[in-house]
């Protein structure tokens, strides 16, 4: 097991705070000029909590940051292939590959910046009547939240087509990117193109599905299961859906239920399978269980969309707790937990 994998997962905000401390107050103040008020507040609070990190963890974070900065500089000066050669000599094949993937993903966000800043309704208007491949291409540069809202409003048949096209997008040449950008430039502000980069893919579709409403989520998976079950399963493996609660251990479920609203829990359980219902109820106190069962008994004529909304809130809570490092969800393979 590697040194990094043997240590606890450190949230990105904590890593950012560690880098700010390592930079020193003078340089840190320059960084703050580029942050929003909310980002400054969150980062400052995290800086104040940094005594939770060991010296070894601080060193790892700073070294990782240095590696990413070096990668960015080498890519900018000599391109991807040159960077690959230099970085492999400096850091080894595995670490170099990791740095390249992370920096390439960050560089991708430079292209189509105007798309991510656009109101999703305006973006929706721009994409009306476009070919599904064009929609998939543009949504690959949009934020996952924007893409989720737009896909939810597309005609049902088009939803599946676009999802499948995003999942199968691969490297796109600068020429194609430039052509699409020039076409859209008439409607939005000009943008710059970047070197060949990975867009779309199954990972991005999973991120979209993590933001989409549960009704659309269920429809997409139902349809994909009929037309492309392998793709459906690949996407599911990369995200957490309500039914995956059955795969959580009791301690994790108890952590989740401590922050879930009791009314949301009652409504969610009302429309759950008996297996999920029993699992959730078995992980709360006897008194809380009695109260929930009482609430469920008095719930009448609950709309399915209300049930799905409540279930989605629970899923969002689980994803939030996972992102903050408070719980760990094993998805098998490289994400498996090693004792």
mmCIF file of C-alpha atoms in Angstrom:
data_model
loop_
_atom_site.group_PDB
_atom_site.id
_atom_site.type_symbol
_atom_site.label_atom_id
_atom_site.label_comp_id
_atom_site.label_asym_id
_atom_site.label_seq_id
_atom_site.Cartn_x
_atom_site.Cartn_y
_atom_site.Cartn_z
ATOM 1 C CA UNK A 1 0.000 0.000 0.000
ATOM 2 C CA UNK A 2 1.369 3.447 -0.892
ATOM 3 C CA UNK A 3 2.056 6.189 1.628
ATOM 4 C CA UNK A 4 -0.825 8.310 0.273
ATOM 5 C CA UNK A 5 -3.361 5.509 0.326
ATOM 6 C CA UNK A 6 -2.496 4.528 3.894
ATOM 7 C CA UNK A 7 -3.565 7.907 5.214
ATOM 8 C CA UNK A 8 -6.994 9.355 5.697
ATOM 9 C CA UNK A 9 -8.621 11.184 2.806
ATOM 10 C CA UNK A 10 -8.077 14.942 3.130
ATOM 11 C CA UNK A 11 -10.845 17.238 1.785
ATOM 12 C CA UNK A 12 -9.819 19.645 -1.027
ATOM 13 C CA UNK A 13 -10.627 22.713 1.106
ATOM 14 C CA UNK A 14 -8.168 21.460 3.743
ATOM 15 C CA UNK A 15 -5.479 20.964 1.097
ATOM 16 C CA UNK A 16 -6.093 24.492 -0.187
ATOM 17 C CA UNK A 17 -5.736 25.859 3.342
ATOM 18 C CA UNK A 18 -2.481 23.960 3.816
ATOM 19 C CA UNK A 19 -1.064 25.467 0.610
ATOM 20 C CA UNK A 20 -2.101 28.971 1.709
ATOM 21 C CA UNK A 21 -0.253 28.507 5.009
ATOM 22 C CA UNK A 22 2.819 27.152 3.217
ATOM 23 C CA UNK A 23 2.885 30.178 0.878
ATOM 24 C CA UNK A 24 3.213 32.628 3.751
ATOM 25 C CA UNK A 25 1.012 35.620 4.553
ATOM 26 C CA UNK A 26 2.376 37.932 1.838
ATOM 27 C CA UNK A 27 1.801 35.531 -1.057
ATOM 28 C CA UNK A 28 -1.399 34.199 0.501
ATOM 29 C CA UNK A 29 -2.846 37.713 0.470
ATOM 30 C CA UNK A 30 -2.219 37.843 -3.287
ATOM 31 C CA UNK A 31 -4.147 34.579 -3.722
ATOM 32 C CA UNK A 32 -7.068 35.997 -1.723
ATOM 33 C CA UNK A 33 -7.493 38.762 -4.316
ATOM 34 C CA UNK A 34 -8.758 36.172 -6.800
ATOM 35 C CA UNK A 35 -11.300 34.543 -4.473
ATOM 36 C CA UNK A 36 -14.953 35.324 -3.820
ATOM 37 C CA UNK A 37 -16.109 36.429 -0.367
ATOM 38 C CA UNK A 38 -17.594 32.995 0.269
ATOM 39 C CA UNK A 39 -14.362 31.255 -0.762
ATOM 40 C CA UNK A 40 -12.317 33.572 1.468
ATOM 41 C CA UNK A 41 -14.580 32.832 4.425
ATOM 42 C CA UNK A 42 -14.456 29.049 3.932
ATOM 43 C CA UNK A 43 -10.709 29.047 3.359
ATOM 44 C CA UNK A 44 -9.995 31.236 6.372
ATOM 45 C CA UNK A 45 -12.064 28.996 8.658
ATOM 46 C CA UNK A 46 -10.191 25.966 7.348
ATOM 47 C CA UNK A 47 -6.820 27.669 7.894
ATOM 48 C CA UNK A 48 -7.818 28.180 11.528
ATOM 49 C CA UNK A 49 -8.469 24.441 11.876
ATOM 50 C CA UNK A 50 -5.218 23.254 10.334
ATOM 51 C CA UNK A 51 -3.788 21.997 13.615
ATOM 52 C CA UNK A 52 -5.635 18.759 12.809
ATOM 53 C CA UNK A 53 -3.033 17.935 10.163
ATOM 54 C CA UNK A 54 0.210 16.170 10.996
ATOM 55 C CA UNK A 55 3.544 17.525 9.693
ATOM 56 C CA UNK A 56 3.717 14.526 7.335
ATOM 57 C CA UNK A 57 0.294 15.333 5.860
ATOM 58 C CA UNK A 58 1.260 18.982 5.398
ATOM 59 C CA UNK A 59 4.437 17.891 3.602
ATOM 60 C CA UNK A 60 2.489 15.555 1.296
ATOM 61 C CA UNK A 61 0.022 18.311 0.373
ATOM 62 C CA UNK A 62 2.744 20.848 -0.406
ATOM 63 C CA UNK A 63 4.702 18.315 -2.481
ATOM 64 C CA UNK A 64 1.538 17.430 -4.424
ATOM 65 C CA UNK A 65 0.852 21.114 -5.066
ATOM 66 C CA UNK A 66 4.426 21.603 -6.292
ATOM 67 C CA UNK A 67 4.023 18.637 -8.641
ATOM 68 C CA UNK A 68 0.827 20.077 -10.119
ATOM 69 C CA UNK A 69 2.429 23.503 -10.611
ATOM 70 C CA UNK A 70 5.414 21.899 -12.316
ATOM 71 C CA UNK A 71 3.117 19.877 -14.564
ATOM 72 C CA UNK A 72 1.151 22.991 -15.564
ATOM 73 C CA UNK A 73 4.364 24.832 -16.442
ATOM 74 C CA UNK A 74 5.868 21.977 -18.478
ATOM 75 C CA UNK A 75 2.640 21.384 -20.424
ATOM 76 C CA UNK A 76 2.354 25.100 -21.238
ATOM 77 C CA UNK A 77 5.960 25.278 -22.437
ATOM 78 C CA UNK A 78 6.224 22.057 -24.413
ATOM 79 C CA UNK A 79 2.850 20.375 -24.853
ATOM 80 C CA UNK A 80 1.426 17.115 -23.534
ATOM 81 C CA UNK A 81 3.955 14.690 -25.089
ATOM 82 C CA UNK A 82 6.953 16.730 -23.933
ATOM 83 C CA UNK A 83 5.415 17.062 -20.460
ATOM 84 C CA UNK A 84 4.861 13.309 -20.256
ATOM 85 C CA UNK A 85 8.550 12.596 -20.908
ATOM 86 C CA UNK A 86 9.819 15.236 -18.469
ATOM 87 C CA UNK A 87 7.393 14.354 -15.689
ATOM 88 C CA UNK A 88 8.016 10.621 -15.892
ATOM 89 C CA UNK A 89 11.730 11.265 -15.405
ATOM 90 C CA UNK A 90 11.058 13.609 -12.499
ATOM 91 C CA UNK A 91 8.268 11.804 -10.658
ATOM 92 C CA UNK A 92 7.980 8.303 -12.114
ATOM 93 C CA UNK A 93 5.343 6.943 -14.500
ATOM 94 C CA UNK A 94 2.471 6.534 -12.009
ATOM 95 C CA UNK A 95 2.774 9.956 -10.369
ATOM 96 C CA UNK A 96 3.376 11.679 -13.707
ATOM 97 C CA UNK A 97 0.214 10.122 -15.149
ATOM 98 C CA UNK A 98 -1.789 11.300 -12.140
ATOM 99 C CA UNK A 99 -0.480 14.871 -12.456
ATOM 100 C CA UNK A 100 -1.131 14.956 -16.212
ATOM 101 C CA UNK A 101 -4.711 13.765 -15.821
ATOM 102 C CA UNK A 102 -5.493 16.303 -13.106
ATOM 103 C CA UNK A 103 -3.872 19.267 -14.863
ATOM 104 C CA UNK A 104 -5.370 18.359 -18.262
ATOM 105 C CA UNK A 105 -8.817 18.309 -16.674
ATOM 106 C CA UNK A 106 -8.199 21.742 -15.129
ATOM 107 C CA UNK A 107 -6.950 23.125 -18.460
ATOM 108 C CA UNK A 108 -10.115 21.903 -20.156
ATOM 109 C CA UNK A 109 -12.163 24.403 -18.155
ATOM 110 C CA UNK A 110 -10.505 27.289 -20.024
ATOM 111 C CA UNK A 111 -12.386 26.388 -23.166
ATOM 112 C CA UNK A 112 -16.054 27.359 -23.409
ATOM 113 C CA UNK A 113 -15.844 29.431 -20.226
ATOM 114 C CA UNK A 114 -18.743 31.496 -21.621
ATOM 115 C CA UNK A 115 -20.897 28.333 -21.565
ATOM 116 C CA UNK A 116 -20.359 27.769 -17.841
ATOM 117 C CA UNK A 117 -21.144 31.424 -17.110
ATOM 118 C CA UNK A 118 -24.345 31.387 -19.169
ATOM 119 C CA UNK A 119 -27.755 31.028 -17.598
ATOM 120 C CA UNK A 120 -28.881 27.475 -18.286
ATOM 121 C CA UNK A 121 -32.130 28.725 -19.866
ATOM 122 C CA UNK A 122 -30.165 30.817 -22.347
ATOM 123 C CA UNK A 123 -27.935 27.841 -23.001
ATOM 124 C CA UNK A 124 -31.040 25.740 -23.556
ATOM 125 C CA UNK A 125 -32.314 28.245 -26.133
ATOM 126 C CA UNK A 126 -28.953 28.199 -27.902
ATOM 127 C CA UNK A 127 -29.018 24.396 -28.178
ATOM 128 C CA UNK A 128 -32.582 24.093 -29.430
ATOM 129 C CA UNK A 129 -32.642 22.466 -32.847
ATOM 130 C CA UNK A 130 -28.978 21.482 -32.679
ATOM 131 C CA UNK A 131 -27.832 17.974 -33.585
ATOM 132 C CA UNK A 132 -27.575 15.622 -30.559
ATOM 133 C CA UNK A 133 -23.814 15.363 -31.088
ATOM 134 C CA UNK A 134 -23.461 19.152 -30.866
ATOM 135 C CA UNK A 135 -25.577 19.234 -27.710
ATOM 136 C CA UNK A 136 -23.443 16.468 -26.190
ATOM 137 C CA UNK A 137 -20.254 18.322 -27.141
ATOM 138 C CA UNK A 138 -21.352 21.632 -25.600
ATOM 139 C CA UNK A 139 -22.691 19.989 -22.441
ATOM 140 C CA UNK A 140 -19.311 18.307 -21.970
ATOM 141 C CA UNK A 141 -17.893 21.786 -21.421
ATOM 142 C CA UNK A 142 -20.808 22.972 -19.276
ATOM 143 C CA UNK A 143 -20.886 22.430 -15.521
ATOM 144 C CA UNK A 144 -22.515 19.177 -14.454
ATOM 145 C CA UNK A 145 -25.285 21.179 -12.778
ATOM 146 C CA UNK A 146 -26.049 23.064 -16.028
ATOM 147 C CA UNK A 147 -25.950 19.842 -18.028
ATOM 148 C CA UNK A 148 -28.291 18.122 -15.572
ATOM 149 C CA UNK A 149 -30.907 20.885 -15.857
ATOM 150 C CA UNK A 150 -30.727 20.961 -19.645
ATOM 151 C CA UNK A 151 -30.927 17.189 -20.061
ATOM 152 C CA UNK A 152 -33.950 17.135 -17.748
ATOM 153 C CA UNK A 153 -35.766 19.512 -20.125
ATOM 154 C CA UNK A 154 -34.878 17.708 -23.353
ATOM 155 C CA UNK A 155 -37.483 15.449 -24.988
ATOM 156 C CA UNK A 156 -37.311 11.958 -23.457
ATOM 157 C CA UNK A 157 -35.935 10.302 -26.576
ATOM 158 C CA UNK A 158 -33.289 12.988 -26.999
ATOM 159 C CA UNK A 159 -32.215 12.644 -23.349
ATOM 160 C CA UNK A 160 -30.984 9.110 -23.898
ATOM 161 C CA UNK A 161 -29.293 9.967 -27.197
ATOM 162 C CA UNK A 162 -27.382 12.885 -25.651
ATOM 163 C CA UNK A 163 -26.388 10.891 -22.550
ATOM 164 C CA UNK A 164 -24.967 8.097 -24.707
ATOM 165 C CA UNK A 165 -23.087 10.559 -26.911
ATOM 166 C CA UNK A 166 -21.524 12.345 -23.913
ATOM 167 C CA UNK A 167 -20.439 8.998 -22.496
ATOM 168 C CA UNK A 168 -18.654 8.054 -25.713
ATOM 169 C CA UNK A 169 -16.949 11.394 -26.408
ATOM 170 C CA UNK A 170 -13.175 11.080 -26.509
ATOM 171 C CA UNK A 171 -10.271 13.307 -27.535
ATOM 172 C CA UNK A 172 -11.304 16.183 -29.794
ATOM 173 C CA UNK A 173 -8.843 18.020 -32.006
ATOM 174 C CA UNK A 174 -8.305 21.776 -31.632
ATOM 175 C CA UNK A 175 -9.680 22.265 -35.186
ATOM 176 C CA UNK A 176 -13.070 20.789 -34.285
ATOM 177 C CA UNK A 177 -13.173 22.708 -31.016
ATOM 178 C CA UNK A 178 -12.374 25.895 -32.925
ATOM 179 C CA UNK A 179 -15.114 25.291 -35.519
ATOM 180 C CA UNK A 180 -17.752 24.787 -32.827
ATOM 181 C CA UNK A 181 -16.511 27.797 -30.890
ATOM 182 C CA UNK A 182 -16.662 30.030 -33.961
ATOM 183 C CA UNK A 183 -20.224 28.928 -34.647
ATOM 184 C CA UNK A 184 -21.330 29.702 -31.097
ATOM 185 C CA UNK A 185 -19.312 32.914 -30.976
ATOM 186 C CA UNK A 186 -22.078 34.696 -32.883
ATOM 187 C CA UNK A 187 -24.361 34.154 -29.906
ATOM 188 C CA UNK A 188 -21.940 34.358 -27.013
ATOM 189 C CA UNK A 189 -18.606 36.031 -26.277
ATOM 190 C CA UNK A 190 -15.421 34.736 -27.893
ATOM 191 C CA UNK A 191 -13.439 31.999 -26.179
ATOM 192 C CA UNK A 192 -10.029 30.445 -26.652
ATOM 193 C CA UNK A 193 -9.229 26.925 -27.720
ATOM 194 C CA UNK A 194 -6.907 24.535 -25.877
ATOM 195 C CA UNK A 195 -4.682 21.616 -26.761
ATOM 196 C CA UNK A 196 -6.156 18.185 -27.383
ATOM 197 C CA UNK A 197 -8.024 17.194 -24.207
ATOM 198 C CA UNK A 198 -10.411 14.589 -22.907
ATOM 199 C CA UNK A 199 -14.061 15.650 -22.787
ATOM 200 C CA UNK A 200 -17.251 13.907 -21.851
ATOM 201 C CA UNK A 201 -16.979 10.238 -20.964
ATOM 202 C CA UNK A 202 -18.718 7.990 -18.486
ATOM 203 C CA UNK A 203 -17.251 9.826 -15.477
ATOM 204 C CA UNK A 204 -18.806 13.090 -16.630
ATOM 205 C CA UNK A 205 -22.176 11.437 -17.261
ATOM 206 C CA UNK A 206 -22.085 10.053 -13.715
ATOM 207 C CA UNK A 207 -21.407 13.571 -12.421
ATOM 208 C CA UNK A 208 -24.405 14.858 -14.401
ATOM 209 C CA UNK A 209 -26.598 12.093 -13.025
ATOM 210 C CA UNK A 210 -25.491 12.998 -9.507
ATOM 211 C CA UNK A 211 -27.045 16.442 -10.024
ATOM 212 C CA UNK A 212 -30.157 15.467 -11.935
ATOM 213 C CA UNK A 213 -33.612 15.074 -10.349
ATOM 214 C CA UNK A 214 -34.613 11.550 -9.325
ATOM 215 C CA UNK A 215 -37.500 11.316 -11.811
ATOM 216 C CA UNK A 216 -35.207 11.961 -14.764
ATOM 217 C CA UNK A 217 -32.533 9.755 -13.208
ATOM 218 C CA UNK A 218 -34.936 6.808 -13.020
ATOM 219 C CA UNK A 219 -36.134 7.372 -16.587
ATOM 220 C CA UNK A 220 -32.604 7.529 -17.973
ATOM 221 C CA UNK A 221 -31.515 4.346 -16.204
ATOM 222 C CA UNK A 222 -34.697 2.509 -17.196
ATOM 223 C CA UNK A 223 -34.194 3.409 -20.848
ATOM 224 C CA UNK A 224 -30.444 2.823 -20.875
ATOM 225 C CA UNK A 225 -30.962 -0.580 -19.271
ATOM 226 C CA UNK A 226 -33.079 -1.525 -22.297
ATOM 227 C CA UNK A 227 -30.894 -0.066 -25.042
ATOM 228 C CA UNK A 228 -27.371 -0.214 -23.560
ATOM 229 C CA UNK A 229 -27.262 -2.162 -20.265
ATOM 230 C CA UNK A 230 -23.462 -2.165 -20.177
ATOM 231 C CA UNK A 231 -23.300 1.634 -20.323
ATOM 232 C CA UNK A 232 -26.070 1.892 -17.721
ATOM 233 C CA UNK A 233 -24.079 -0.296 -15.351
ATOM 234 C CA UNK A 234 -20.838 1.621 -16.002
ATOM 235 C CA UNK A 235 -22.538 4.892 -15.061
ATOM 236 C CA UNK A 236 -24.211 3.424 -11.985
ATOM 237 C CA UNK A 237 -20.897 2.125 -10.673
ATOM 238 C CA UNK A 238 -19.539 5.686 -10.624
ATOM 239 C CA UNK A 239 -22.415 7.286 -8.724
ATOM 240 C CA UNK A 240 -24.588 6.763 -5.684
ATOM 241 C CA UNK A 241 -28.350 6.310 -6.134
ATOM 242 C CA UNK A 242 -31.075 5.879 -3.522
ATOM 243 C CA UNK A 243 -31.237 2.084 -3.865
ATOM 244 C CA UNK A 244 -27.513 1.895 -3.007
ATOM 245 C CA UNK A 245 -28.446 2.633 0.607
ATOM 246 C CA UNK A 246 -28.741 -1.144 0.901
ATOM 247 C CA UNK A 247 -24.963 -1.374 0.411
ATOM 248 C CA UNK A 248 -24.102 0.978 3.297
ATOM 249 C CA UNK A 249 -22.997 -0.340 6.669
ATOM 250 C CA UNK A 250 -24.930 0.503 9.837
ATOM 251 C CA UNK A 251 -22.400 3.050 11.131
ATOM 252 C CA UNK A 252 -22.530 4.989 7.844
ATOM 253 C CA UNK A 253 -26.335 4.930 7.771
ATOM 254 C CA UNK A 254 -26.477 6.190 11.346
ATOM 255 C CA UNK A 255 -24.125 9.056 10.462
ATOM 256 C CA UNK A 256 -26.374 9.991 7.534
ATOM 257 C CA UNK A 257 -29.629 9.767 9.497
ATOM 258 C CA UNK A 258 -28.280 12.117 12.177
ATOM 259 C CA UNK A 259 -28.403 14.989 9.664
ATOM 260 C CA UNK A 260 -31.467 13.996 7.606
ATOM 261 C CA UNK A 261 -34.692 15.881 8.310
ATOM 262 C CA UNK A 262 -37.251 13.611 10.046
ATOM 263 C CA UNK A 263 -40.079 14.694 7.742
ATOM 264 C CA UNK A 264 -37.978 13.984 4.634
ATOM 265 C CA UNK A 265 -37.107 10.576 6.078
ATOM 266 C CA UNK A 266 -40.771 9.732 6.683
ATOM 267 C CA UNK A 267 -41.800 10.726 3.142
ATOM 268 C CA UNK A 268 -38.825 8.896 1.607
ATOM 269 C CA UNK A 269 -39.576 5.707 3.545
ATOM 270 C CA UNK A 270 -43.238 5.943 2.532
ATOM 271 C CA UNK A 271 -42.225 5.167 -1.063
ATOM 272 C CA UNK A 272 -39.296 2.842 -0.312
ATOM 273 C CA UNK A 273 -39.054 -0.907 -0.695
ATOM 274 C CA UNK A 274 -39.599 -2.953 2.455
ATOM 275 C CA UNK A 275 -35.901 -3.806 2.508
ATOM 276 C CA UNK A 276 -34.774 -0.166 2.503
ATOM 277 C CA UNK A 277 -37.533 0.801 4.948
ATOM 278 C CA UNK A 278 -36.445 -1.821 7.468
ATOM 279 C CA UNK A 279 -32.753 -0.971 7.079
ATOM 280 C CA UNK A 280 -33.343 2.734 7.730
ATOM 281 C CA UNK A 281 -35.706 2.164 10.646
ATOM 282 C CA UNK A 282 -33.334 -0.330 12.266
ATOM 283 C CA UNK A 283 -30.640 2.336 12.471
ATOM 284 C CA UNK A 284 -32.531 4.899 14.559
ATOM 285 C CA UNK A 285 -33.518 4.847 18.205
ATOM 286 C CA UNK A 286 -36.703 3.103 19.328
ATOM 287 C CA UNK A 287 -38.343 6.434 20.089
ATOM 288 C CA UNK A 288 -37.358 7.975 16.744
ATOM 289 C CA UNK A 289 -38.575 4.836 14.984
ATOM 290 C CA UNK A 290 -41.932 5.128 16.737
ATOM 291 C CA UNK A 291 -42.233 8.789 15.713
ATOM 292 C CA UNK A 292 -41.336 8.053 12.087
ATOM 293 C CA UNK A 293 -43.823 5.188 11.868
ATOM 294 C CA UNK A 294 -46.471 7.480 13.335
ATOM 295 C CA UNK A 295 -45.667 10.154 10.746
ATOM 296 C CA UNK A 296 -45.825 7.595 7.944
ATOM 297 C CA UNK A 297 -49.192 6.343 9.158
ATOM 298 C CA UNK A 298 -50.661 9.830 8.919
ATOM 299 C CA UNK A 299 -49.200 10.536 5.493
ATOM 300 C CA UNK A 300 -52.031 10.324 2.979
ATOM 301 C CA UNK A 301 -52.125 10.891 -0.777
ATOM 302 C CA UNK A 302 -48.396 11.551 -0.990
ATOM 303 C CA UNK A 303 -47.388 12.468 -4.542
ATOM 304 C CA UNK A 304 -44.663 10.366 -6.122
ATOM 305 C CA UNK A 305 -42.680 13.487 -6.977
ATOM 306 C CA UNK A 306 -42.656 14.423 -3.268
ATOM 307 C CA UNK A 307 -41.388 10.952 -2.388
ATOM 308 C CA UNK A 308 -38.674 11.209 -5.044
ATOM 309 C CA UNK A 309 -37.721 14.703 -3.853
ATOM 310 C CA UNK A 310 -37.336 13.438 -0.270
ATOM 311 C CA UNK A 311 -35.285 10.459 -1.433
ATOM 312 C CA UNK A 312 -33.108 12.773 -3.504
ATOM 313 C CA UNK A 313 -32.417 14.927 -0.428
ATOM 314 C CA UNK A 314 -31.152 11.855 1.406
ATOM 315 C CA UNK A 315 -28.920 10.951 -1.535
ATOM 316 C CA UNK A 316 -27.572 14.522 -1.664
ATOM 317 C CA UNK A 317 -26.810 14.317 2.066
ATOM 318 C CA UNK A 318 -24.896 11.075 1.513
ATOM 319 C CA UNK A 319 -22.906 12.551 -1.373
ATOM 320 C CA UNK A 320 -22.137 15.673 0.666
ATOM 321 C CA UNK A 321 -20.900 13.633 3.628
ATOM 322 C CA UNK A 322 -18.729 11.566 1.303
ATOM 323 C CA UNK A 323 -17.227 14.678 -0.316
ATOM 324 C CA UNK A 324 -16.392 16.136 3.111
ATOM 325 C CA UNK A 325 -14.733 12.873 4.141
ATOM 326 C CA UNK A 326 -17.181 12.139 6.979
ATOM 327 C CA UNK A 327 -18.217 8.848 5.395
ATOM 328 C CA UNK A 328 -16.587 6.524 2.878
ATOM 329 C CA UNK A 329 -18.596 4.714 0.209
ATOM 330 C CA UNK A 330 -16.972 1.646 -1.302
ATOM 331 C CA UNK A 331 -17.805 1.189 -4.972
ATOM 332 C CA UNK A 332 -15.586 -1.837 -5.512
ATOM 333 C CA UNK A 333 -12.372 -2.139 -7.481
ATOM 334 C CA UNK A 334 -9.936 0.673 -6.738
ATOM 335 C CA UNK A 335 -12.414 2.243 -4.328
ATOM 336 C CA UNK A 336 -12.566 -0.832 -2.100
ATOM 337 C CA UNK A 337 -11.758 -0.247 1.565
ATOM 338 C CA UNK A 338 -8.589 -1.923 2.834
ATOM 339 C CA UNK A 339 -8.396 -2.622 6.569
#
